[in-house]
Each structure stands twice: as structure tokens, then as C-alpha cells.
PDB file of C-alpha atoms and ligand atoms in Angstrom:
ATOM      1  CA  UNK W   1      -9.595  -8.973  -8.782  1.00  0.00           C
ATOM      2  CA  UNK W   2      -6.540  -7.850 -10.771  1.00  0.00           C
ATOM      3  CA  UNK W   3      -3.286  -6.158  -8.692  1.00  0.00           C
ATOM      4  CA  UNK W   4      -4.956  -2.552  -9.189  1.00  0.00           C
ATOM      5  CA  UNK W   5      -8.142  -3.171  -7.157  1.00  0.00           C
ATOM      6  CA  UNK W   6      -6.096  -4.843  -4.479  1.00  0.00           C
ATOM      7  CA  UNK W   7      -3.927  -1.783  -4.263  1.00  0.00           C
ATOM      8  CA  UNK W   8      -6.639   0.216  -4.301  1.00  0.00           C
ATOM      9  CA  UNK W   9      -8.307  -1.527  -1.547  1.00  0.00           C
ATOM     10  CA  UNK W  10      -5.170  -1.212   0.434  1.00  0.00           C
ATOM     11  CA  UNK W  11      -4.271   2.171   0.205  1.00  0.00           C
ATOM     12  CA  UNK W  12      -7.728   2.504   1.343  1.00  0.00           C
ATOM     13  CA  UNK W  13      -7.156   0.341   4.724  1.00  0.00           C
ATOM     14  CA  UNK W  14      -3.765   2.216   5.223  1.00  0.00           C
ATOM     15  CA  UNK W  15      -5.949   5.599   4.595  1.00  0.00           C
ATOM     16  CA  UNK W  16      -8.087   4.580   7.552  1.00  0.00           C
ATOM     17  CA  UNK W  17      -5.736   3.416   9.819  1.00  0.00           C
ATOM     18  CA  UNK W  18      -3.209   6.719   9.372  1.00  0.00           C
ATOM     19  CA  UNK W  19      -6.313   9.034   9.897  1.00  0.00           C
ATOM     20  CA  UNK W  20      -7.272   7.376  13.034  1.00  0.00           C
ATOM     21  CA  UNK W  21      -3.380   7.597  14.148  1.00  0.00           C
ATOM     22  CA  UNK W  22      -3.988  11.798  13.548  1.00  0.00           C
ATOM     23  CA  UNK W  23      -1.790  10.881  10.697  1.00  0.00           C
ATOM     24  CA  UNK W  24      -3.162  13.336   8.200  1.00  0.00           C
ATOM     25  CA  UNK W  25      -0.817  13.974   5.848  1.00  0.00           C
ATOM     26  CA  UNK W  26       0.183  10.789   5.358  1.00  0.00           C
ATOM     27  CA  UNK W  27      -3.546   9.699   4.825  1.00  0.00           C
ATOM     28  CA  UNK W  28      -3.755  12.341   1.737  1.00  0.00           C
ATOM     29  CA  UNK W  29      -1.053  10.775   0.860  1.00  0.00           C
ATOM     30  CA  UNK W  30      -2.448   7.010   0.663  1.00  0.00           C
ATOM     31  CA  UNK W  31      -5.404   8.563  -0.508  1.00  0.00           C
ATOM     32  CA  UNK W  32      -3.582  10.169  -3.573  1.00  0.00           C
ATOM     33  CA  UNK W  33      -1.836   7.179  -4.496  1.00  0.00           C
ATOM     34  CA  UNK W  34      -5.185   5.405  -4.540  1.00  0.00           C
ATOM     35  CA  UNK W  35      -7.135   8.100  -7.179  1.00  0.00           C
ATOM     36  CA  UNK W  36      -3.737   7.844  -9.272  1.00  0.00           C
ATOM     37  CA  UNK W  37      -3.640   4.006  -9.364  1.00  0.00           C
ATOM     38  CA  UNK W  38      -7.348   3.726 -10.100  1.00  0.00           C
ATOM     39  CA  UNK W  39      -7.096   6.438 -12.913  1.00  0.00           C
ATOM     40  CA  UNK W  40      -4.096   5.064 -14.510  1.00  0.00           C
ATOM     41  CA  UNK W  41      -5.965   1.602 -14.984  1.00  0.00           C
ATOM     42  CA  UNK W  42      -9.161   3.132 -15.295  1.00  0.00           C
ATOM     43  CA  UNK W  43     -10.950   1.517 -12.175  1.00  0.00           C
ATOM     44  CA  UNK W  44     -13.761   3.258 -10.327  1.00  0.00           C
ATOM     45  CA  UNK W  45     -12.708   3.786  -7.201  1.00  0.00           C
ATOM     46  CA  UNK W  46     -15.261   1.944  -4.718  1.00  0.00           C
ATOM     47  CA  UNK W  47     -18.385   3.529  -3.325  1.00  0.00           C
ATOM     48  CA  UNK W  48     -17.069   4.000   0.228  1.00  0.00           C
ATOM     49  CA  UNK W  49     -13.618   5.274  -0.760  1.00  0.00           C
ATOM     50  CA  UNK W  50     -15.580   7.872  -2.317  1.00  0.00           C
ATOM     51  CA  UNK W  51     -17.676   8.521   0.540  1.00  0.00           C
ATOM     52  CA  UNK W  52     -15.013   8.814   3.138  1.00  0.00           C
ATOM     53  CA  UNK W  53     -12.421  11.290   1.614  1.00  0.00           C
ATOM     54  CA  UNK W  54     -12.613  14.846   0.558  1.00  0.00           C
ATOM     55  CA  UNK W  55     -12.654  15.589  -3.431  1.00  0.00           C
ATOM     56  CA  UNK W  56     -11.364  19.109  -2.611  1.00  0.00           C
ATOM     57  CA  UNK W  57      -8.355  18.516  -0.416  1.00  0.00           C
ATOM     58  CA  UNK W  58      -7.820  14.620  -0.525  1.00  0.00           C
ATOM     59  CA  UNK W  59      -8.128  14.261   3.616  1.00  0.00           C
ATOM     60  CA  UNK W  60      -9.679  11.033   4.881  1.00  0.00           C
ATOM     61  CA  UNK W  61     -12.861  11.778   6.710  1.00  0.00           C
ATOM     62  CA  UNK W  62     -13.802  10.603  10.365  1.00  0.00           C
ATOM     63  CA  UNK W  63     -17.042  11.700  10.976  1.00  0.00           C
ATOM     64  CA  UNK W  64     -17.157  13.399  14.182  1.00  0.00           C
ATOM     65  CA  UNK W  65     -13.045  14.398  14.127  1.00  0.00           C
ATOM     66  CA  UNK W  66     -12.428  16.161  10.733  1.00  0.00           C
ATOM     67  CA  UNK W  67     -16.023  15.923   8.866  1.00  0.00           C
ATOM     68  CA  UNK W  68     -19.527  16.902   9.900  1.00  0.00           C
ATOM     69  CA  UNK W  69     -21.999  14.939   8.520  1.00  0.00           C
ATOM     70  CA  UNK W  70     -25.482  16.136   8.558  1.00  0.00           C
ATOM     71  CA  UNK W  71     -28.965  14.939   7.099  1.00  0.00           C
ATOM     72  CA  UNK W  72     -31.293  17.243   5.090  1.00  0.00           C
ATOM     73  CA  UNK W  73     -34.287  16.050   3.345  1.00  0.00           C
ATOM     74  CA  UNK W  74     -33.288  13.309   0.941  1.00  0.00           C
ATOM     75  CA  UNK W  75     -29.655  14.007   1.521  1.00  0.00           C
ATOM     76  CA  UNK W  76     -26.567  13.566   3.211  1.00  0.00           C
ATOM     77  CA  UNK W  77     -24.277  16.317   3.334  1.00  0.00           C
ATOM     78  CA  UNK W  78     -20.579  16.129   4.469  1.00  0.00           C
ATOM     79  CA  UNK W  79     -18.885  18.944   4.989  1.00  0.00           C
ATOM     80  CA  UNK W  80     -15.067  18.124   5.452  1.00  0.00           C
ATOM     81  CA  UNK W  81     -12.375  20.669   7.594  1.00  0.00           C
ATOM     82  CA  UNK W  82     -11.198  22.270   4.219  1.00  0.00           C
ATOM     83  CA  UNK W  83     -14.875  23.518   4.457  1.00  0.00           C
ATOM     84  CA  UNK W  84     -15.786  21.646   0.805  1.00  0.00           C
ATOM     85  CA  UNK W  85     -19.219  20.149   1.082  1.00  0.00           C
ATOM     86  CA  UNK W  86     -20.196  16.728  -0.595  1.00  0.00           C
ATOM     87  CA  UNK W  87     -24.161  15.553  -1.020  1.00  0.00           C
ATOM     88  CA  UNK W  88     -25.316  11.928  -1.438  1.00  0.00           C
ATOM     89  CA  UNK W  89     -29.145  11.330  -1.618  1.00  0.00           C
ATOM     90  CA  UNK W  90     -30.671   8.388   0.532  1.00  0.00           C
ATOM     91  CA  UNK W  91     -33.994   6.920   0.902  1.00  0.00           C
ATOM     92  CA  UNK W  92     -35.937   6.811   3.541  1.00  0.00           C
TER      93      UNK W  92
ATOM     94  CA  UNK B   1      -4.345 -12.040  -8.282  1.00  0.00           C
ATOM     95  CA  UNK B   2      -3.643 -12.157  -4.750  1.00  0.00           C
ATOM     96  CA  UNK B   3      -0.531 -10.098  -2.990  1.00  0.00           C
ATOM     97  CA  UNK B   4       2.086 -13.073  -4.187  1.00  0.00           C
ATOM     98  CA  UNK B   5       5.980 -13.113  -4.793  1.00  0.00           C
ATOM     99  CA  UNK B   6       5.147 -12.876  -8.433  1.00  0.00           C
ATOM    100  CA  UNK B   7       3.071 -10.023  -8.093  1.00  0.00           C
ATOM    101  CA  UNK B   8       4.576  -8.439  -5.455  1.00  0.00           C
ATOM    102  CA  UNK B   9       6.816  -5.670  -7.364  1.00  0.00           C
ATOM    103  CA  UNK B  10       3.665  -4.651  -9.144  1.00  0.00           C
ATOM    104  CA  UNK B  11       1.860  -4.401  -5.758  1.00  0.00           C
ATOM    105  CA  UNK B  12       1.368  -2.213  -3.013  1.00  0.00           C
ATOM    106  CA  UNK B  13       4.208  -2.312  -0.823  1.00  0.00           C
ATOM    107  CA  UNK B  14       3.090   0.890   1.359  1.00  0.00           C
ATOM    108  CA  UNK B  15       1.938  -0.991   4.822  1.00  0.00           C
ATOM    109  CA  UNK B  16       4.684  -4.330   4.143  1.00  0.00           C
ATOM    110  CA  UNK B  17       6.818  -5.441   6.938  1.00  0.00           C
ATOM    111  CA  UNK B  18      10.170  -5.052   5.445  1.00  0.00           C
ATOM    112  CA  UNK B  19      14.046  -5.964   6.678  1.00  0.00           C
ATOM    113  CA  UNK B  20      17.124  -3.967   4.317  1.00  0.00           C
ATOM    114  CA  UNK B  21      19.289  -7.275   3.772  1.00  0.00           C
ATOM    115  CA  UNK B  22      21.448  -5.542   1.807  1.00  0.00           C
ATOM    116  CA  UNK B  23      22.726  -1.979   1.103  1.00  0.00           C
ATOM    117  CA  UNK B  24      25.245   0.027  -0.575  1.00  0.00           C
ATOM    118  CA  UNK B  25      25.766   1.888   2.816  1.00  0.00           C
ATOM    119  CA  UNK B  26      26.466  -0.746   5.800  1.00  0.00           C
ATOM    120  CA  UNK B  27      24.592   1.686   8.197  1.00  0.00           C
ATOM    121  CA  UNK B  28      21.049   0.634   6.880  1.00  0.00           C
ATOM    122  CA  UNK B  29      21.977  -3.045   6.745  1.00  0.00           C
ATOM    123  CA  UNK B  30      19.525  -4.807   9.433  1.00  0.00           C
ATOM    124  CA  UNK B  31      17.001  -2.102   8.956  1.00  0.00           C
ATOM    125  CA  UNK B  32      13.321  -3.322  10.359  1.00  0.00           C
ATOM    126  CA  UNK B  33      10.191  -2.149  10.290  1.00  0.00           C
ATOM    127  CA  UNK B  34       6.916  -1.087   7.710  1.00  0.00           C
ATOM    128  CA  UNK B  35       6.948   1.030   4.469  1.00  0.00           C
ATOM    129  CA  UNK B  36       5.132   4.322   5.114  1.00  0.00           C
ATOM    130  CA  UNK B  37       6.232   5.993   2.099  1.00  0.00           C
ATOM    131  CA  UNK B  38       7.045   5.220  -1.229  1.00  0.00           C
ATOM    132  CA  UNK B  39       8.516   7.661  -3.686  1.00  0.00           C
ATOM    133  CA  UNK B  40       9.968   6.998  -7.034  1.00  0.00           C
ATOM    134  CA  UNK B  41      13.505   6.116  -5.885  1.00  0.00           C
ATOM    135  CA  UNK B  42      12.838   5.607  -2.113  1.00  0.00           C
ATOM    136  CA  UNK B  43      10.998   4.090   0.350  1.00  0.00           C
ATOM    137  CA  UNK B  44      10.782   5.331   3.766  1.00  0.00           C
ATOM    138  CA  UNK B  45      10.492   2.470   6.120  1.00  0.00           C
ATOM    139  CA  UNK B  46       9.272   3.400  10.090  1.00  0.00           C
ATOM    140  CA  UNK B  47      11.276   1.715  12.485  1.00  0.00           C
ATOM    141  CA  UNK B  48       9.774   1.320  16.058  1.00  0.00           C
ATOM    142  CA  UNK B  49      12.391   0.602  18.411  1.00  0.00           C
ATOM    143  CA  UNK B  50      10.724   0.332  22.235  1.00  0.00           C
ATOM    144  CA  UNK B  51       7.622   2.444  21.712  1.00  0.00           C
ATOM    145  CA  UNK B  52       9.568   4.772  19.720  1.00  0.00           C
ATOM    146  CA  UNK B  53       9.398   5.187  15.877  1.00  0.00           C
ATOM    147  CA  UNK B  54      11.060   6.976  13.603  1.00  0.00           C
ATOM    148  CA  UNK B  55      10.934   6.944   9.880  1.00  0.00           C
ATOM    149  CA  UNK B  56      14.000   6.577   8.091  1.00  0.00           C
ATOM    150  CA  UNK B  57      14.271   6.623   4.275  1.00  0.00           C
ATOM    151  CA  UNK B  58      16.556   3.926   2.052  1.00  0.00           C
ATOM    152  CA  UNK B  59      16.847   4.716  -1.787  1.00  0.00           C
ATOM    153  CA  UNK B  60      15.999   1.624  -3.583  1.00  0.00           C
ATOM    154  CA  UNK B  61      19.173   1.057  -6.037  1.00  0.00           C
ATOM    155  CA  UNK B  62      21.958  -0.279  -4.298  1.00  0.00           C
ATOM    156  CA  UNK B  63      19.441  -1.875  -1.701  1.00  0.00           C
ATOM    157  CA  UNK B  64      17.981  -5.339  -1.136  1.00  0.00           C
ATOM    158  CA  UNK B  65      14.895  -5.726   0.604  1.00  0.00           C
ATOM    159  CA  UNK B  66      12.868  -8.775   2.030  1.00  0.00           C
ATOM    160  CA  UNK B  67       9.104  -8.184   2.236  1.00  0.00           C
ATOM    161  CA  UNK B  68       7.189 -10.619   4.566  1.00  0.00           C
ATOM    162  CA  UNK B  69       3.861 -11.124   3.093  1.00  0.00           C
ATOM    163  CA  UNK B  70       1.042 -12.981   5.437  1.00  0.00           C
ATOM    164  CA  UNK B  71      -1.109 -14.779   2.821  1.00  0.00           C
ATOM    165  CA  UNK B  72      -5.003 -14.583   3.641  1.00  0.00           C
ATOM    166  CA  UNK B  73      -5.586 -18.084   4.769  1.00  0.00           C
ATOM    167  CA  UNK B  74      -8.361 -18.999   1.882  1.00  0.00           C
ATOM    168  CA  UNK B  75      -5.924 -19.521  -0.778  1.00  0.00           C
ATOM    169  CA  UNK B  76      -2.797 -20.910   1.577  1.00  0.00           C
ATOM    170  CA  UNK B  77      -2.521 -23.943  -0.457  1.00  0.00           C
ATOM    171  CA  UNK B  78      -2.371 -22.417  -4.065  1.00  0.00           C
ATOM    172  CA  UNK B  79      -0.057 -19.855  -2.677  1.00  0.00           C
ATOM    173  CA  UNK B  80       2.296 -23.070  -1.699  1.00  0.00           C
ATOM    174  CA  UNK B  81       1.940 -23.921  -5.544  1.00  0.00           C
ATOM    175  CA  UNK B  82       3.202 -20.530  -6.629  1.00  0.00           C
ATOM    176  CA  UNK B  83       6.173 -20.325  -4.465  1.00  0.00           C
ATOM    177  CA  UNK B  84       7.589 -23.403  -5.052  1.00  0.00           C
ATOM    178  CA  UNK B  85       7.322 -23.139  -8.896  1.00  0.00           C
ATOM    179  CA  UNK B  86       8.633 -19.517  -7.986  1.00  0.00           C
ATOM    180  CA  UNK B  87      11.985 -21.090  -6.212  1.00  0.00           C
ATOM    181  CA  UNK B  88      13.039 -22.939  -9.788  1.00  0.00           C
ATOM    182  CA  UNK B  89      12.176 -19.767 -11.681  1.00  0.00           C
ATOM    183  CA  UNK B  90      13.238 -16.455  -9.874  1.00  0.00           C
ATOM    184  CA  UNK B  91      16.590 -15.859  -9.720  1.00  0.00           C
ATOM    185  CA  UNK B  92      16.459 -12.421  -8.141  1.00  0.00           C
ATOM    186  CA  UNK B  93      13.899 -13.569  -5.355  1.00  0.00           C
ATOM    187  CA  UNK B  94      14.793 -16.294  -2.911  1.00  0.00           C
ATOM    188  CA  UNK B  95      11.540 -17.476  -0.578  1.00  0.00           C
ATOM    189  CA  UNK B  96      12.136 -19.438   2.436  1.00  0.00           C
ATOM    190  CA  UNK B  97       8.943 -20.411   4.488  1.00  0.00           C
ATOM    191  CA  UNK B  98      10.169 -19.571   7.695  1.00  0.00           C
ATOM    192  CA  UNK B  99       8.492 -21.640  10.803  1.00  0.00           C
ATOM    193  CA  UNK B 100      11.104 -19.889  13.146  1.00  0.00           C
ATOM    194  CA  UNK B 101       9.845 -16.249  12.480  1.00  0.00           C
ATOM    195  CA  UNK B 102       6.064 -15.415  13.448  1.00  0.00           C
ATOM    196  CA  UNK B 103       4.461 -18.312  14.348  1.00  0.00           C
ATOM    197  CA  UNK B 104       4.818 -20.042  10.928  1.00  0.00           C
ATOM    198  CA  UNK B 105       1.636 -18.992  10.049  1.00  0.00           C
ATOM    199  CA  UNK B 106       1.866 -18.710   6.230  1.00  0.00           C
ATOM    200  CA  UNK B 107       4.369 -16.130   5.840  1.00  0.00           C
ATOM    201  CA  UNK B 108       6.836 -15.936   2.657  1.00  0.00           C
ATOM    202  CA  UNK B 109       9.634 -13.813   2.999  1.00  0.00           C
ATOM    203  CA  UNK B 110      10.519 -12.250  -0.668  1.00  0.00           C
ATOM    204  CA  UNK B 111      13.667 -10.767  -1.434  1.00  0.00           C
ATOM    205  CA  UNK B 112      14.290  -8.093  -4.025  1.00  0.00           C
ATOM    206  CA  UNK B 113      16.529  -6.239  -5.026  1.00  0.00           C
ATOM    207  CA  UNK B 114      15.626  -2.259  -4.805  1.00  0.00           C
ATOM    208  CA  UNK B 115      16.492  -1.722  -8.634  1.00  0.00           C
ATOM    209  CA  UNK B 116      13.404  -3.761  -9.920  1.00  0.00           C
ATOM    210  CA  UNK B 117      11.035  -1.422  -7.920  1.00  0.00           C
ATOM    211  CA  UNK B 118      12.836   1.710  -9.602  1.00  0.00           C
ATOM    212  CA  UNK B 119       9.483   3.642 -10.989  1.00  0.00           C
ATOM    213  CA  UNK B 120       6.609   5.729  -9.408  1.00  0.00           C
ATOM    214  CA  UNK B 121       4.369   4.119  -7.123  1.00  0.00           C
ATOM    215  CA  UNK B 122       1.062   4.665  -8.807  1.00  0.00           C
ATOM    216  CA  UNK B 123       2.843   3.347 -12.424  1.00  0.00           C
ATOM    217  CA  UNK B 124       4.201   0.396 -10.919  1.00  0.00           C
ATOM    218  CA  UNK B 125       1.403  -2.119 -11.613  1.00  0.00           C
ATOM    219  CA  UNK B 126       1.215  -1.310 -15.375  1.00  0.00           C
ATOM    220  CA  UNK B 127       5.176  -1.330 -16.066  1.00  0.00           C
ATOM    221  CA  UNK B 128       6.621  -3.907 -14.239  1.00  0.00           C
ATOM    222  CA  UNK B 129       5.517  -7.447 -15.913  1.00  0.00           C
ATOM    223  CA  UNK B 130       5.122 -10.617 -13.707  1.00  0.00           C
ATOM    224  CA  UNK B 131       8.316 -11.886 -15.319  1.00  0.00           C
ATOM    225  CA  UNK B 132      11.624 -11.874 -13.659  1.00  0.00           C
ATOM    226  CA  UNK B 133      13.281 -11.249 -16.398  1.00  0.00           C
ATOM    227  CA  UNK B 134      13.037  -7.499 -17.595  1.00  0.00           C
TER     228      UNK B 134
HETATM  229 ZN1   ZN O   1     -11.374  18.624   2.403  1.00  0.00          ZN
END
């Protein structure tokens, strides 16, 4: 794993531990740093980064504290505070 | 390419334990604590002094800073490899393994001076080569 990834993976720990802290804006601001570092070296960011923050406003989601997730038929739907939605499907 | 001395200006420092050693301004001397925030010419360090922290931000030219990086047990002994090569080769970075501090448990203290880290956070990793020598 090359010194992007690991940064990546980082920010995302730091991401995590600031939103449980009720650290917000610094978790945007982890969160940020992440998508820019994985853009600049053209890394997909991994599947539960993606998951757990907001494409709309950048916050790190907690389900239960600042996102409402919610299960439809064949999807997931997140809804974050900013009020954006975001829809996975799942099996079963 | 684990979190190493070598790598370390190109890595993440957000999250590091890190000490000011040496500053242009004697009142951040001795500064202690964990980089928050990292900005293009700063890095805001939070310093919890008995319960209480407060964040206090340290331009990086004309400041020397010593990172403490815990190595993830699995590849302890290569990381021994790297830092003794590292002690012949660095100039800028002195490493002492320090069994007084922390338990001894694999920690390597780096030293660097603020001026290498001089570029935005997110462009480090591509500009700044492994090389000492810019
Ligand atoms: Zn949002």
C-alpha cells in the first residue's frame, strides 16, 4: 500500500474518532483532506469511507446522531442532517 | 510503505504526537501535544494540559518538530533496518529509540525541521520525494 492509501485510511480513523468527539467541523475537515488526497493520486476512496460521509456537505455520518438510515425494498437509504439522501442496494 | 522516518514528510501527520524542539519564537519551544490541523504553512497542534485542551497553532518555517511515530508491531524489525540506515543518511532528521519515553515500545522520535513540510496537505505525498536532499 503506497503513502496515499495509508493517508487515506487515516484521515478516515481521525474522521471517526472527531465525529464521535461532536467534533464536526473538524471531521469535514479530515474528510476533505481524504477526497483531495485520493483524487490527486487517483485512488478510489474505500467502500466504507464512501458509505459513512455525506457527498453533499462532507459530514461524517453516525447513524443514529447525524444520519438516518432506513431500509426500503432492495435499498438502503441514508439521509444525512444536511437533508441529502444517499441509496445503496443490498440483497436479501 | 509503512508510516516511516523516510516517509514521514510525505505522510499524514494530522493525528501525530508532536513536541516543537525548536522555534523562531522561544514561547512555543516545549510545545506538546497532537496535530489537529494542518494548513499549508501551519500546523495547529492541541495541547491538553490537566483535562484541558486547547489548540494552539505554530507556522512551520522557523520551527523544528519531533514526531513520535509507534510502528505497528508486524514490521518492528524491518523498521529497525530503516532507521539505522536512516541515522548515516539524514542529516536533517536525527532518530533516537528512546526506552525512557513510553514504555520503549517501538517508538522513533523524528525530527524535522518545519521548512521541509512547507506545501498543502493533500499535495504533500506527490511533491516531497523520499530523499533528504531537495
Ligand atoms: Zn450532508
Amino acid at each position: 500500500m503506497d503513502v496515499a492509501a495509508e493517508r487515506i485510511d487515516r484521515l478516515h480513523d481521525l474522521a471517526r474518532a472527531a465525529a464521535a468527539d461532536g467534533e464536526d467541523d473538524r471531521a469535514r475537515y479530515y474528510v476533505r483532506l481524504a477526497r483531495r488526497v485520493a483524487e490527486r493520486n487517483r485512488l478510489e476512496l474505500p467502500r466504507t469511507f464512501r458509505r459513512f460521509t455525506c457527498d453533499s456537505c462532507d459530514a461524517y455520518l453516525r447513524p443514529g446522531t447525524n444520519a438516518r438510515v432506513r431500509l426500503q425494498d432492495g435499498h438502503v437509504v441514508v439521509t444525512c442532517d444536511c437533508g441529502s439522501h444517499a441509496r445503496y442496494p443490498y440483497d436479501g | 510503505m509503512a508510516l516511516t522516518p523516510e516517509t514521514l514528510p510525505r505522510h499524514e501527520l494530522n493525528g501525530l504526537p508532536v513536541r516543537v524542539v525548536d522555534s523562531d519564537d522561544d514561547g512555543r519551544v516545549g510545545l506538546e501535544g497532537r496535530v489537529v490541523i494542518e494548513t499549508t504553512n501551519t500546523l495547529s497542534i492541541e495541547v491538553r494540559t490537566d483535562g484541558e485542551s486547547r489548540v494552539v497553532t505554530v507556522p512551520k518555517s522557523g520551527s523544528t518538530f519531533e514526531f513520535a511515530i509507534t510502528d505497528e508491531a508486524a514490521d518492528s524489525t524491518k523498521e529497525s533496518g530503516t532507521t539505522s540506515k536512516l541515522a548515516d543518511t539524514q542529516p536533517g532528521g536525527t532518530e533516537r529509540s528512546a526506552p525512557s519515553d513510553s514504555a520503549g515500545e517501538g517508538v522513533a522520535y523524528v525530527t524535522v525541521d518545519g521548512s521541509r513540510l512547507l506545501s498543502r496537505p493533500a499535495r504533500r505525498t506527490e511533491t516531497n520525494g523520499d530523499s533528504p536532499w531537495q
